[in-house]
């Protein structure tokens, strides 16, 4: 089972005019954290579909969450293809919408560091570590920047 498979299942249910079953399948897809670029792209699309579905249901809080998660996945795509300025913009939007999401703060730190904004990166890594003191990559990145 993968996010790709669950997206296809959801799309099939959607095409069969079964929106509740489609939404359930797409929600299942979000349980898988995409490591490969294709998976990240799938998660971006799935979160967009969920945002649209919840919006149609009038469930704005859930719609807003999935809009933010789609933005997160899109920013990860930008990060992976070295579009770091676009990644920073995306991760800033996600941390504003979901300030408790430690991974967004981590990637914001990495993106800021890549653009040369070391002070901004330090701030983002500290925010990440306030939320998750065991985030090893954020801890290592912060140590590296503070030793400069």
Coordinates of C-alpha atoms in Angstrom, one line a residue:
X1 CA 0.0 0.0 0.0
X2 CA 1.2 3.5 -0.9
X3 CA -0.1 7.0 -1.2
X4 CA -0.1 6.5 -5.0
X5 CA -2.4 3.4 -4.7
X6 CA -4.8 5.2 -2.3
X7 CA -4.9 8.2 -4.6
X8 CA -6.0 6.0 -7.4
X9 CA -8.6 4.3 -5.3
X10 CA -10.0 7.7 -4.3
X11 CA -10.0 8.9 -7.9
X12 CA -11.9 5.8 -8.9
X13 CA -14.5 6.4 -6.2
X14 CA -14.7 10.0 -7.2
X15 CA -15.3 9.0 -10.9
X16 CA -18.0 6.7 -9.7
X17 CA -19.8 9.6 -7.9
X18 CA -19.0 8.2 -4.5
X19 CA -17.4 11.3 -2.8
X20 CA -17.5 9.9 0.8
X21 CA -15.5 6.8 -0.3
X22 CA -13.2 9.0 -2.3
X23 CA -12.5 11.2 0.7
X24 CA -11.8 8.2 2.9
X25 CA -9.3 6.8 0.4
X26 CA -7.5 10.1 0.0
X27 CA -7.4 10.5 3.8
X28 CA -5.8 7.0 3.9
X29 CA -3.2 8.2 1.3
X30 CA -2.1 11.0 3.7
X31 CA -0.9 8.3 6.2
X32 CA 2.1 7.6 4.0
X33 CA 5.0 10.1 4.2
X34 CA 6.4 10.5 0.8
X35 CA 10.2 10.2 0.6
X36 CA 10.5 10.1 -3.2
X37 CA 9.6 13.0 -5.4
X38 CA 6.7 11.2 -7.0
X39 CA 5.2 10.4 -3.6
X40 CA 5.5 14.1 -2.5
X41 CA 3.7 15.1 -5.7
X42 CA 0.9 12.6 -5.0
X43 CA 0.5 13.9 -1.4
X44 CA 0.3 17.5 -2.8
X45 CA -2.5 16.4 -5.1
X46 CA -4.3 14.4 -2.4
X47 CA -4.2 17.3 0.0
X48 CA -5.6 19.6 -2.7
X49 CA -8.5 17.1 -3.4
X50 CA -9.2 16.8 0.4
X51 CA -9.2 20.6 0.7
X52 CA -11.7 20.9 -2.1
X53 CA -13.9 18.1 -0.7
X54 CA -14.0 19.6 2.8
X55 CA -14.7 23.0 1.3
X56 CA -17.7 21.6 -0.6
X57 CA -18.9 20.1 2.7
X58 CA -18.6 23.5 4.4
X59 CA -15.9 22.2 6.7
X60 CA -13.6 25.1 6.5
X61 CA -11.3 24.1 9.4
X62 CA -10.5 20.8 7.7
X63 CA -10.3 22.5 4.3
X64 CA -7.8 25.0 5.6
X65 CA -5.7 22.3 7.2
X66 CA -5.4 20.4 3.9
X67 CA -4.7 23.7 2.0
X68 CA -1.8 24.2 4.4
X69 CA -0.6 20.6 3.9
X70 CA -0.8 20.9 0.2
X71 CA 1.3 24.1 0.5
X72 CA 3.8 22.1 2.6
X73 CA 4.1 19.3 0.0
X74 CA 4.5 21.9 -2.7
X75 CA 7.2 23.6 -0.7
X76 CA 9.0 20.3 -0.4
X77 CA 8.8 19.9 -4.1
X78 CA 10.4 23.3 -4.5
X79 CA 13.1 22.4 -1.9
X80 CA 14.0 19.2 -3.8
X81 CA 14.5 21.0 -7.1
X82 CA 16.5 23.8 -5.6
X83 CA 13.8 26.5 -5.9
X84 CA 14.7 27.6 -2.4
X85 CA 13.1 31.1 -2.5
X86 CA 9.8 29.4 -3.4
X87 CA 10.4 26.8 -0.7
X88 CA 10.9 29.6 1.9
X89 CA 7.7 31.3 0.8
X90 CA 5.8 28.0 1.1
X91 CA 7.2 27.0 4.4
X92 CA 6.6 30.4 5.9
X93 CA 2.9 30.1 4.8
X94 CA 2.7 26.7 6.4
X95 CA 4.2 27.7 9.7
X96 CA 1.8 30.7 9.8
X97 CA -1.2 28.3 9.2
X98 CA 0.1 25.4 11.3
X99 CA 2.5 26.8 13.9
X100 CA 2.6 23.5 15.7
X101 CA 4.0 21.5 12.7
X102 CA 7.6 20.9 13.6
X103 CA 8.6 19.5 10.2
X104 CA 7.6 22.7 8.4
X105 CA 9.8 24.7 10.8
X106 CA 12.7 22.4 10.1
X107 CA 12.3 22.7 6.3
X108 CA 11.9 26.5 6.7
X109 CA 15.2 26.5 8.5
X110 CA 16.9 24.5 5.9
X111 CA 15.5 26.6 3.1
X112 CA 16.4 29.9 4.8
X113 CA 20.0 28.5 5.4
X114 CA 20.2 27.7 1.7
X115 CA 19.3 31.2 0.7
X116 CA 21.9 32.6 3.1
X117 CA 19.5 33.8 5.8
X118 CA 21.3 32.2 8.7
X119 CA 19.6 34.3 11.4
X120 CA 16.2 33.2 10.0
X121 CA 17.3 29.6 9.8
X122 CA 18.4 29.7 13.4
X123 CA 15.0 31.1 14.4
X124 CA 13.2 28.4 12.5
X125 CA 15.3 25.6 13.9
X126 CA 14.7 26.9 17.4
X127 CA 11.0 26.9 16.7
X128 CA 11.2 23.4 15.5
X129 CA 13.1 22.3 18.6
X130 CA 10.6 24.0 20.9
X131 CA 7.9 21.8 19.4
X132 CA 10.0 18.6 19.2
X133 CA 13.2 18.6 21.3
X134 CA 14.2 15.3 19.8
X135 CA 14.3 16.5 16.2
X136 CA 17.8 15.4 15.5
X137 CA 18.3 17.1 12.1
X138 CA 17.1 20.4 13.4
X139 CA 19.4 20.1 16.4
X140 CA 22.4 19.3 14.2
X141 CA 21.6 22.1 11.8
X142 CA 21.2 24.6 14.6
X143 CA 24.6 23.5 16.2
X144 CA 26.2 23.9 12.8
X145 CA 24.9 27.4 12.3
X146 CA 25.6 28.6 15.9
X147 CA 29.2 27.5 15.5
X148 CA 29.8 29.8 12.6

